[in-house]
PDB file of C-alpha atoms in Angstrom:
ATOM      1  CA  MET A   1     -18.924  78.232 141.307  1.00 43.00           C
ATOM      2  CA  HIS A   2     -16.063  80.744 141.173  1.00 41.00           C
ATOM      3  CA  ILE A   3     -12.678  79.222 139.256  1.00 41.00           C
ATOM      4  CA  SER A   4      -9.488  80.572 139.586  1.00 38.00           C
ATOM      5  CA  SER A   5      -7.010  81.198 136.762  1.00 33.00           C
ATOM      6  CA  LYS A   6      -5.825  77.576 135.607  1.00 36.00           C
ATOM      7  CA  LYS A   7      -4.511  76.247 132.518  1.00 35.00           C
ATOM      8  CA  MET A   8      -7.081  76.260 129.723  1.00 35.00           C
ATOM      9  CA  ILE A   9      -7.723  73.667 126.868  1.00 35.00           C
ATOM     10  CA  ALA A  10      -9.870  73.305 123.970  1.00 34.00           C
ATOM     11  CA  ALA A  11     -11.765  70.182 123.923  1.00 34.00           C
ATOM     12  CA  ALA A  12     -14.485  68.451 122.165  1.00 32.00           C
ATOM     13  CA  ALA A  13     -17.607  68.357 124.419  1.00 33.00           C
ATOM     14  CA  GLY A  14     -18.312  64.714 123.530  1.00 33.00           C
ATOM     15  CA  VAL A  15     -14.605  63.802 124.710  1.00 35.00           C
ATOM     16  CA  LEU A  16     -15.043  65.613 127.886  1.00 38.00           C
ATOM     17  CA  MET A  17     -17.410  62.793 128.909  1.00 38.00           C
ATOM     18  CA  SER A  18     -14.798  60.346 128.865  1.00 37.00           C
ATOM     19  CA  VAL A  19     -11.207  60.373 127.812  1.00 35.00           C
ATOM     20  CA  SER A  20     -11.795  56.691 127.195  1.00 36.00           C
ATOM     21  CA  PHE A  21     -13.302  57.418 123.623  1.00 38.00           C
ATOM     22  CA  ALA A  22     -11.507  59.106 120.641  1.00 38.00           C
ATOM     23  CA  ALA A  23     -12.589  62.159 118.897  1.00 40.00           C
ATOM     24  CA  GLY A  24     -12.437  60.378 115.782  1.00 43.00           C
ATOM     25  CA  VAL A  25     -15.444  58.436 116.343  1.00 45.00           C
ATOM     26  CA  TYR A  26     -17.718  61.703 116.285  1.00 46.00           C
ATOM     27  CA  ALA A  27     -19.050  63.001 113.179  1.00 50.00           C
ATOM     28  CA  ASP A  28     -17.679  66.377 112.383  1.00 56.00           C
ATOM     29  CA  ASP A  29     -21.181  68.013 112.359  1.00 61.00           C
ATOM     30  CA  TRP A  30     -21.400  67.154 115.865  1.00 69.00           C
ATOM     31  CA  ILE A  31     -17.926  68.350 117.131  1.00 76.00           C
ATOM     32  CA  GLN A  32     -18.292  71.629 119.289  1.00 79.00           C
ATOM     33  CA  LYS A  33     -15.164  73.212 120.358  1.00 81.00           C
ATOM     34  CA  VAL A  34     -15.422  74.594 123.877  1.00 81.00           C
ATOM     35  CA  THR A  35     -13.115  75.977 126.592  1.00 86.00           C
ATOM     36  CA  ALA A  36     -12.535  74.040 129.707  1.00 85.00           C
ATOM     37  CA  TYR A  37     -10.401  74.228 132.911  1.00 87.00           C
ATOM     38  CA  VAL A  38      -7.976  71.649 134.038  1.00 88.00           C
ATOM     39  CA  ARG A  39      -8.208  71.139 137.685  1.00 88.00           C
ATOM     40  CA  SER A  40      -5.433  68.990 138.619  1.00 86.00           C
ATOM     41  CA  ASP A  41      -5.707  70.276 142.201  1.00 90.00           C
ATOM     42  CA  PHE A  42      -8.987  68.654 142.620  1.00 87.00           C
ATOM     43  CA  LYS A  43      -9.362  65.224 144.618  1.00 88.00           C
ATOM     44  CA  VAL A  44     -11.850  62.702 143.715  1.00 87.00           C
ATOM     45  CA  VAL A  45     -13.079  60.151 146.355  1.00 86.00           C
ATOM     46  CA  VAL A  46     -15.403  57.481 145.660  1.00 82.00           C
ATOM     47  CA  ASN A  47     -17.241  55.610 148.315  1.00 79.00           C
ATOM     48  CA  GLY A  48     -14.683  56.897 150.753  1.00 75.00           C
ATOM     49  CA  ALA A  49     -11.467  55.871 148.876  1.00 79.00           C
ATOM     50  CA  PRO A  50      -9.231  58.282 146.940  1.00 84.00           C
ATOM     51  CA  ALA A  51      -9.348  57.748 143.175  1.00 80.00           C
ATOM     52  CA  ASN A  52      -5.983  58.404 141.485  1.00 83.00           C
ATOM     53  CA  LEU A  53      -7.652  59.006 137.999  1.00 82.00           C
ATOM     54  CA  SER A  54      -5.321  58.921 134.890  1.00 83.00           C
ATOM     55  CA  SER A  55      -6.578  62.271 133.634  1.00 84.00           C
ATOM     56  CA  PRO A  56      -7.201  65.443 135.937  1.00 88.00           C
ATOM     57  CA  VAL A  57     -10.757  66.713 136.354  1.00 87.00           C
ATOM     58  CA  LEU A  58     -11.979  69.118 133.739  1.00 85.00           C
ATOM     59  CA  ILE A  59     -14.448  71.966 134.426  1.00 89.00           C
ATOM     60  CA  TYR A  60     -16.777  73.050 131.876  1.00 86.00           C
ATOM     61  CA  ASP A  61     -19.923  75.535 132.358  1.00 86.00           C
ATOM     62  CA  ASN A  62     -19.752  74.893 136.120  1.00 87.00           C
ATOM     63  CA  ASN A  63     -19.907  71.059 135.674  1.00 89.00           C
ATOM     64  CA  SER A  64     -17.220  68.520 136.516  1.00 87.00           C
ATOM     65  CA  TYR A  65     -16.125  65.962 133.843  1.00 85.00           C
ATOM     66  CA  LEU A  66     -14.206  62.724 134.834  1.00 85.00           C
ATOM     67  CA  PRO A  67     -12.970  59.665 132.916  1.00 85.00           C
ATOM     68  CA  LEU A  68     -16.324  57.714 132.589  1.00 82.00           C
ATOM     69  CA  LYS A  69     -14.720  54.010 132.395  1.00 78.00           C
ATOM     70  CA  GLU A  70     -12.707  55.014 135.638  1.00 79.00           C
ATOM     71  CA  ILE A  71     -15.396  56.001 137.645  1.00 80.00           C
ATOM     72  CA  ALA A  72     -17.743  53.443 136.278  1.00 79.00           C
ATOM     73  CA  SER A  73     -15.281  51.041 137.288  1.00 74.00           C
ATOM     74  CA  ARG A  74     -15.337  52.287 140.957  1.00 74.00           C
ATOM     75  CA  LEU A  75     -19.025  52.335 141.025  1.00 76.00           C
ATOM     76  CA  ASN A  76     -19.477  48.368 140.306  1.00 72.00           C
ATOM     77  CA  ALA A  77     -20.458  49.198 136.320  1.00 76.00           C
ATOM     78  CA  ASN A  78     -18.855  48.836 132.957  1.00 74.00           C
ATOM     79  CA  VAL A  79     -18.855  50.823 129.970  1.00 81.00           C
ATOM     80  CA  ASN A  80     -19.221  49.894 126.262  1.00 82.00           C
ATOM     81  CA  TRP A  81     -18.875  51.851 123.091  1.00 79.00           C
ATOM     82  CA  GLN A  82     -20.890  50.769 120.112  1.00 79.00           C
ATOM     83  CA  ASP A  83     -19.872  52.518 117.064  1.00 77.00           C
ATOM     84  CA  SER A  84     -22.691  51.313 114.960  1.00 78.00           C
ATOM     85  CA  ASN A  85     -25.220  53.694 116.862  1.00 82.00           C
ATOM     86  CA  GLN A  86     -22.656  56.013 118.310  1.00 81.00           C
ATOM     87  CA  THR A  87     -23.996  54.971 121.878  1.00 86.00           C
ATOM     88  CA  ILE A  88     -22.270  54.726 125.153  1.00 86.00           C
ATOM     89  CA  TYR A  89     -23.626  51.952 127.350  1.00 85.00           C
ATOM     90  CA  VAL A  90     -23.192  52.102 131.006  1.00 82.00           C
ATOM     91  CA  ASN A  91     -24.150  48.777 132.652  1.00 77.00           C
ATOM     92  CA  THR A  92     -24.160  47.075 136.065  1.00 68.00           C
ATOM     93  CA  ARG A  93     -20.981  45.222 136.349  1.00 60.00           C
ATOM     94  CA  LEU A  94     -20.871  41.458 136.327  1.00 51.00           C
ATOM     95  CA  TYR A  95     -21.260  40.092 139.810  1.00 51.00           C
ATOM     96  CA  PRO A  96     -19.347  37.088 141.199  1.00 50.00           C
ATOM     97  CA  GLN A  97     -21.383  33.796 141.187  1.00 43.00           C
ATOM     98  CA  GLN A  98     -23.188  33.402 144.490  1.00 36.00           C
ATOM     99  CA  PRO A  99     -24.721  30.160 145.956  1.00 40.00           C
ATOM    100  CA  GLU A 100     -28.068  29.663 145.988  1.00 40.00           C
ATOM    101  CA  THR A 101     -29.823  30.037 149.465  1.00 40.00           C
ATOM    102  CA  GLY A 102     -32.441  27.578 150.765  1.00 41.00           C
ATOM    103  CA  ASP A 103     -33.651  24.321 149.055  1.00 46.00           C
ATOM    104  CA  VAL A 104     -33.628  24.873 145.643  1.00 57.00           C
ATOM    105  CA  VAL A 105     -35.557  22.793 143.192  1.00 64.00           C
ATOM    106  CA  TYR A 106     -34.105  22.427 139.415  1.00 81.00           C
ATOM    107  CA  ASP A 107     -35.514  21.093 136.452  1.00 88.00           C
ATOM    108  CA  GLU A 108     -33.338  18.487 134.907  1.00 91.00           C
ATOM    109  CA  ILE A 109     -32.220  18.756 131.269  1.00 93.00           C
ATOM    110  CA  ILE A 110     -29.372  17.121 129.164  1.00 91.00           C
ATOM    111  CA  LEU A 111     -27.301  18.531 126.657  1.00 91.00           C
ATOM    112  CA  GLU A 112     -28.824  18.707 123.185  1.00 91.00           C
ATOM    113  CA  ASN A 113     -27.289  20.427 120.161  1.00 91.00           C
ATOM    114  CA  PRO A 114     -25.239  22.539 122.426  1.00 93.00           C
ATOM    115  CA  THR A 115     -24.167  25.594 120.671  1.00 94.00           C
ATOM    116  CA  ALA A 116     -21.557  28.513 121.509  1.00 95.00           C
ATOM    117  CA  TYR A 117     -22.644  31.910 120.309  1.00 95.00           C
ATOM    118  CA  ILE A 118     -21.573  35.569 120.686  1.00 95.00           C
ATOM    119  CA  MET A 119     -24.358  37.441 122.099  1.00 94.00           C
ATOM    120  CA  LYS A 120     -24.597  41.181 121.607  1.00 94.00           C
ATOM    121  CA  TYR A 121     -26.027  42.761 124.310  1.00 94.00           C
ATOM    122  CA  LEU A 122     -26.029  46.598 125.745  1.00 92.00           C
ATOM    123  CA  GLY A 123     -23.308  47.477 123.554  1.00 92.00           C
ATOM    124  CA  GLY A 124     -20.979  44.488 124.457  1.00 92.00           C
ATOM    125  CA  ASP A 125     -20.038  41.006 122.737  1.00 93.00           C
ATOM    126  CA  TYR A 126     -20.314  38.049 125.171  1.00 94.00           C
ATOM    127  CA  PRO A 127     -19.628  34.461 124.501  1.00 95.00           C
ATOM    128  CA  VAL A 128     -22.724  32.162 125.713  1.00 96.00           C
ATOM    129  CA  LEU A 129     -23.502  28.384 125.589  1.00 96.00           C
ATOM    130  CA  VAL A 130     -26.951  27.606 124.532  1.00 96.00           C
ATOM    131  CA  THR A 131     -28.415  24.218 124.730  1.00 95.00           C
ATOM    132  CA  LEU A 132     -31.836  23.158 123.052  1.00 92.00           C
ATOM    133  CA  SER A 133     -33.150  20.904 125.663  1.00 82.00           C
ATOM    134  CA  LYS A 134     -37.071  21.274 125.934  1.00 80.00           C
ATOM    135  CA  GLY A 135     -36.361  24.817 124.622  1.00 90.00           C
ATOM    136  CA  MET A 136     -33.474  27.244 124.215  1.00 95.00           C
ATOM    137  CA  TYR A 137     -31.631  27.327 127.550  1.00 97.00           C
ATOM    138  CA  TYR A 138     -28.816  30.009 128.275  1.00 97.00           C
ATOM    139  CA  ARG A 139     -25.906  28.925 130.688  1.00 97.00           C
ATOM    140  CA  GLN A 140     -26.402  30.889 133.934  1.00 95.00           C
ATOM    141  CA  SER A 141     -22.734  31.623 134.413  1.00 94.00           C
ATOM    142  CA  ASP A 142     -22.579  33.357 130.915  1.00 96.00           C
ATOM    143  CA  VAL A 143     -25.564  35.550 131.216  1.00 95.00           C
ATOM    144  CA  GLN A 144     -24.390  36.728 134.724  1.00 93.00           C
ATOM    145  CA  LYS A 145     -21.235  38.130 133.059  1.00 91.00           C
ATOM    146  CA  MET A 146     -23.701  40.214 130.815  1.00 91.00           C
ATOM    147  CA  GLY A 147     -24.980  41.792 134.141  1.00 90.00           C
ATOM    148  CA  MET A 148     -28.470  39.982 134.079  1.00 92.00           C
ATOM    149  CA  ASP A 149     -29.951  39.407 137.445  1.00 90.00           C
ATOM    150  CA  THR A 150     -30.788  35.814 137.494  1.00 91.00           C
ATOM    151  CA  LYS A 151     -32.159  35.634 140.965  1.00 88.00           C
ATOM    152  CA  GLY A 152     -35.746  34.373 141.254  1.00 87.00           C
ATOM    153  CA  LEU A 153     -35.712  32.853 137.799  1.00 91.00           C
ATOM    154  CA  ARG A 154     -36.653  29.220 137.518  1.00 90.00           C
ATOM    155  CA  LYS A 155     -33.369  27.431 136.752  1.00 93.00           C
ATOM    156  CA  ALA A 156     -32.363  23.768 135.200  1.00 94.00           C
ATOM    157  CA  LYS A 157     -29.395  21.594 135.975  1.00 93.00           C
ATOM    158  CA  GLU A 158     -27.878  19.785 133.029  1.00 93.00           C
ATOM    159  CA  LYS A 159     -27.793  16.029 134.073  1.00 91.00           C
ATOM    160  CA  TYR A 160     -24.064  15.500 133.208  1.00 90.00           C
ATOM    161  CA  THR A 161     -21.973  18.708 133.770  1.00 91.00           C
ATOM    162  CA  GLY A 162     -24.012  19.792 136.739  1.00 91.00           C
ATOM    163  CA  GLU A 163     -24.064  23.177 135.279  1.00 94.00           C
ATOM    164  CA  ILE A 164     -26.985  25.664 135.649  1.00 95.00           C
ATOM    165  CA  TYR A 165     -29.160  26.729 132.663  1.00 96.00           C
ATOM    166  CA  ILE A 166     -31.941  29.147 132.214  1.00 95.00           C
ATOM    167  CA  ASN A 167     -34.817  28.912 129.760  1.00 95.00           C
ATOM    168  CA  GLU A 168     -35.146  32.085 127.104  1.00 96.00           C
ATOM    169  CA  THR A 169     -38.529  32.446 128.485  1.00 94.00           C
ATOM    170  CA  GLU A 170     -37.436  33.209 132.057  1.00 94.00           C
ATOM    171  CA  LEU A 171     -34.492  35.356 130.700  1.00 96.00           C
ATOM    172  CA  ARG A 172     -36.902  37.578 128.800  1.00 95.00           C
ATOM    173  CA  LYS A 173     -38.014  38.763 132.140  1.00 94.00           C
ATOM    174  CA  VAL A 174     -34.816  40.379 133.198  1.00 93.00           C
ATOM    175  CA  TRP A 175     -33.055  41.351 130.157  1.00 92.00           C
ATOM    176  CA  LYS A 176     -33.153  44.990 129.278  1.00 91.00           C
ATOM    177  CA  GLU A 177     -33.070  44.560 125.204  1.00 92.00           C
ATOM    178  CA  ASN A 178     -33.258  41.888 122.974  1.00 93.00           C
ATOM    179  CA  PRO A 179     -29.702  40.385 122.584  1.00 94.00           C
ATOM    180  CA  ILE A 180     -28.561  39.277 118.871  1.00 94.00           C
ATOM    181  CA  LEU A 181     -26.962  35.834 118.483  1.00 93.00           C
ATOM    182  CA  THR A 182     -24.117  35.534 116.228  1.00 92.00           C
ATOM    183  CA  TYR A 183     -21.528  33.056 115.617  1.00 85.00           C
ATOM    184  CA  GLY A 184     -18.648  35.340 115.638  1.00 72.00           C
ATOM    185  CA  GLU A 185     -15.944  36.163 113.254  1.00 69.00           C
ATOM    186  CA  GLU A 186     -13.681  33.471 113.873  1.00 67.00           C
ATOM    187  CA  MET A 187     -13.490  29.755 112.970  1.00 68.00           C
ATOM    188  CA  PRO A 188     -15.159  27.528 115.565  1.00 74.00           C
ATOM    189  CA  PRO A 189     -14.881  26.812 118.312  1.00 90.00           C
ATOM    190  CA  ILE A 190     -15.495  30.087 120.197  1.00 94.00           C
ATOM    191  CA  ILE A 191     -12.405  30.402 122.548  1.00 95.00           C
ATOM    192  CA  ALA A 192     -13.979  32.343 125.817  1.00 95.00           C
ATOM    193  CA  GLY A 193     -11.697  34.199 128.014  1.00 94.00           C
ATOM    194  CA  GLU A 194      -8.566  34.121 126.348  1.00 95.00           C
ATOM    195  CA  LYS A 195      -7.128  37.397 124.641  1.00 93.00           C
ATOM    196  CA  ASP A 196      -3.608  36.188 124.000  1.00 96.00           C
ATOM    197  CA  ASP A 197      -3.453  35.409 120.121  1.00 95.00           C
ATOM    198  CA  PHE A 198      -0.564  33.093 120.191  1.00 97.00           C
ATOM    199  CA  LYS A 199      -2.369  30.995 122.932  1.00 97.00           C
ATOM    200  CA  ILE A 200      -5.502  31.217 120.587  1.00 96.00           C
ATOM    201  CA  ARG A 201      -3.698  30.008 117.746  1.00 95.00           C
ATOM    202  CA  ALA A 202      -2.192  27.023 119.644  1.00 96.00           C
ATOM    203  CA  LEU A 203      -5.695  25.840 120.775  1.00 97.00           C
ATOM    204  CA  ARG A 204      -7.128  26.464 117.287  1.00 95.00           C
ATOM    205  CA  GLY A 205      -4.184  24.339 115.857  1.00 95.00           C
ATOM    206  CA  TYR A 206      -5.076  21.565 118.253  1.00 96.00           C
ATOM    207  CA  VAL A 207      -8.582  21.699 117.166  1.00 96.00           C
ATOM    208  CA  LYS A 208      -8.012  21.236 113.640  1.00 94.00           C
ATOM    209  CA  ASP A 209      -5.105  18.785 114.384  1.00 94.00           C
ATOM    210  CA  MET A 210      -7.542  16.369 116.197  1.00 93.00           C
ATOM    211  CA  SER A 211     -10.498  16.920 113.897  1.00 93.00           C
ATOM    212  CA  ASN A 212     -10.024  13.183 112.724  1.00 94.00           C
ATOM    213  CA  TYR A 213      -7.445  10.350 113.497  1.00 92.00           C
ATOM    214  CA  LYS A 214      -7.285   6.721 113.710  1.00 93.00           C
ATOM    215  CA  ILE A 215      -6.022   4.461 116.444  1.00 93.00           C
ATOM    216  CA  GLY A 216      -5.874   0.915 115.404  1.00 93.00           C
ATOM    217  CA  ASP A 217      -8.889   0.183 113.341  1.00 94.00           C
ATOM    218  CA  THR A 218     -10.837   2.953 114.835  1.00 94.00           C
ATOM    219  CA  TYR A 219     -11.396   6.399 113.434  1.00 96.00           C
ATOM    220  CA  PHE A 220     -12.114   9.135 115.529  1.00 95.00           C
ATOM    221  CA  PHE A 221     -14.039  12.285 114.346  1.00 95.00           C
ATOM    222  CA  HIS A 222     -14.373  15.430 116.245  1.00 94.00           C
ATOM    223  CA  ASN A 223     -16.754  18.153 116.107  1.00 94.00           C
ATOM    224  CA  PRO A 224     -15.919  21.257 118.141  1.00 94.00           C
ATOM    225  CA  ILE A 225     -18.463  23.023 120.360  1.00 94.00           C
ATOM    226  CA  PHE A 226     -16.763  25.550 122.925  1.00 95.00           C
ATOM    227  CA  ILE A 227     -13.407  26.282 124.533  1.00 97.00           C
ATOM    228  CA  GLU A 228     -13.473  28.475 127.705  1.00 96.00           C
ATOM    229  CA  LYS A 229     -10.514  29.395 129.886  1.00 97.00           C
ATOM    230  CA  LEU A 230     -10.492  28.306 133.433  1.00 96.00           C
ATOM    231  CA  GLU A 231      -8.968  29.981 136.444  1.00 94.00           C
ATOM    232  CA  GLU A 232      -5.889  27.890 136.552  1.00 95.00           C
ATOM    233  CA  ALA A 233      -3.132  29.391 134.296  1.00 95.00           C
ATOM    234  CA  ASN A 234      -3.001  28.014 130.787  1.00 96.00           C
ATOM    235  CA  THR A 235      -5.924  25.618 131.346  1.00 97.00           C
ATOM    236  CA  TYR A 236      -9.042  25.323 129.326  1.00 98.00           C
ATOM    237  CA  ARG A 237     -12.299  23.270 129.204  1.00 97.00           C
ATOM    238  CA  TYR A 238     -12.968  21.935 125.732  1.00 97.00           C
ATOM    239  CA  LEU A 239     -16.528  20.629 124.864  1.00 96.00           C
ATOM    240  CA  LEU A 240     -16.801  18.619 121.822  1.00 94.00           C
ATOM    241  CA  THR A 241     -18.511  15.423 120.342  1.00 93.00           C
ATOM    242  CA  GLU A 242     -16.377  12.606 119.346  1.00 94.00           C
ATOM    243  CA  ASN A 243     -18.120   9.951 117.098  1.00 93.00           C
ATOM    244  CA  GLY A 244     -21.699  10.885 118.104  1.00 89.00           C
ATOM    245  CA  GLN A 245     -21.154  11.440 122.024  1.00 92.00           C
ATOM    246  CA  TYR A 246     -20.604  14.545 124.026  1.00 94.00           C
ATOM    247  CA  TYR A 247     -17.118  14.969 125.904  1.00 95.00           C
ATOM    248  CA  GLN A 248     -15.470  17.674 127.954  1.00 95.00           C
ATOM    249  CA  VAL A 249     -11.803  17.552 127.706  1.00 96.00           C
ATOM    250  CA  ILE A 250      -9.308  19.750 129.872  1.00 97.00           C
ATOM    251  CA  LEU A 251      -6.532  21.285 127.750  1.00 97.00           C
ATOM    252  CA  LYS A 252      -3.328  22.651 129.026  1.00 97.00           C
ATOM    253  CA  LEU A 253      -0.808  25.046 127.235  1.00 97.00           C
ATOM    254  CA  THR A 254       2.856  24.413 127.742  1.00 97.00           C
ATOM    255  CA  GLU A 255       5.046  27.478 126.519  1.00 96.00           C
ATOM    256  CA  MET A 256       8.275  25.976 124.696  1.00 95.00           C
ATOM    257  CA  GLN A 257       9.756  29.155 123.864  1.00 95.00           C
ATOM    258  CA  LYS A 258       8.333  32.778 123.664  1.00 94.00           C
ATOM    259  CA  ASP A 259       4.918  32.758 122.149  1.00 94.00           C
ATOM    260  CA  LEU A 260       5.111  29.197 120.920  1.00 96.00           C
ATOM    261  CA  TYR A 261       2.919  26.719 122.773  1.00 97.00           C
ATOM    262  CA  ILE A 262       1.895  23.199 122.650  1.00 96.00           C
ATOM    263  CA  VAL A 263      -1.373  21.729 123.812  1.00 97.00           C
ATOM    264  CA  GLY A 264      -1.812  18.613 125.858  1.00 95.00           C
ATOM    265  CA  SER A 265      -5.282  17.148 126.915  1.00 92.00           C
ATOM    266  CA  SER A 266      -6.312  15.384 130.195  1.00 85.00           C
ATOM    267  CA  SER A 267      -9.448  14.285 132.215  1.00 88.00           C
ATOM    268  CA  LYS A 268     -11.753  13.302 129.189  1.00 92.00           C
ATOM    269  CA  GLN A 269     -15.026  13.196 130.607  1.00 92.00           C
ATOM    270  CA  LEU A 270     -18.222  11.348 128.736  1.00 92.00           C
ATOM    271  CA  LEU A 271     -21.307  13.623 128.890  1.00 90.00           C
ATOM    272  CA  GLY A 272     -23.849  11.702 126.932  1.00 74.00           C
ATOM    273  CA  LYS A 273     -24.949  10.585 123.657  1.00 63.00           C
ATOM    274  CA  THR A 274     -25.801  13.121 120.962  1.00 59.00           C
ATOM    275  CA  ALA A 275     -29.770  13.115 120.098  1.00 48.00           C
ATOM    276  CA  VAL A 276     -28.706  11.752 116.579  1.00 48.00           C
ATOM    277  CA  ASP A 277     -26.217   9.049 116.072  1.00 46.00           C
ATOM    278  CA  PRO A 278     -24.538   9.579 112.799  1.00 42.00           C
ATOM    279  CA  TYR A 279     -23.094   5.982 112.766  1.00 40.00           C
TER     280      TYR A 279
END
C-alpha cells in the first residue's frame, strides 16, 4: 500500500489500538515508540453508514488503526477495560428484550432471600438480582444486559412479580467465564442504572431515614434489597422487606433546586412473606 506524505506522529503501539485507553495504563517495559501516519482524508463506512469518528484513521505498518470503542458500538458490541489483568474485552452488545415465541412453560418460583450483587463478567461490573428458590436463580433481564444468550434455556417465573429468572445450572451452559459475585463497594442497597451522584445520595438518604419508624403503636422496620432505575424519568423500583414481608415500592425524585432532590413513594405492592418471620 503506497502512502503519500502526510503528517507523521509518534505513538505507543498499544494506544493505536484504541484512543479510548490512556497510555498510562501500560507498563513502561511494554511501550514501543513507532511512526504512524494520520489519514484524516480516509472515510470509514460501517454497514453502509458513514462513521464520523472522534479520531482520524492511523496507518502503521500498512495496517489501519481505528478507535476501538467507537467501531465496536457500530458493530453491536461493547468494550471493557480491566486494569487488573491489562486486558481489553470486546463483547456482544446487550440486546433488547424480546418476547418469547410460541407457548412457553415456566417453572414457578417465589422470592426467597433475594439479594442484589455486582457481577464481574467479561471485564464489566453488572448489578444482578438473585433469589435462592429451589437453587440459585438470576433475573433474566440482568444477565441479558451482560450479553448472555438466554434463548433455549429453561426459565422460571416469580409468582408475585411475574419476572423471569434462570437457574445457575442453565446459565453455565452459555456464560463465557465464571462470573464473580460481590456486594459492591457502597452501602446497600445497590442502585442499578443511576449514575447521578446527587440522585444516588437522595435515594440512599431515603433508605436510611425509612429504615425504622412508628405509626401509632406499630413499629416498621425496613431491610433494603435493591433499587433500579425505570424508564420514566426520576422513577425507581425499590425492593425491600418490611416487618418480615417482601414489598416493591415505586420511588420518585423531585428536584427542589439544582442537584437537590426529595424522594416520594407510591404504589406499594405486597409480594409475599419472607421464609423466616422474625416476629
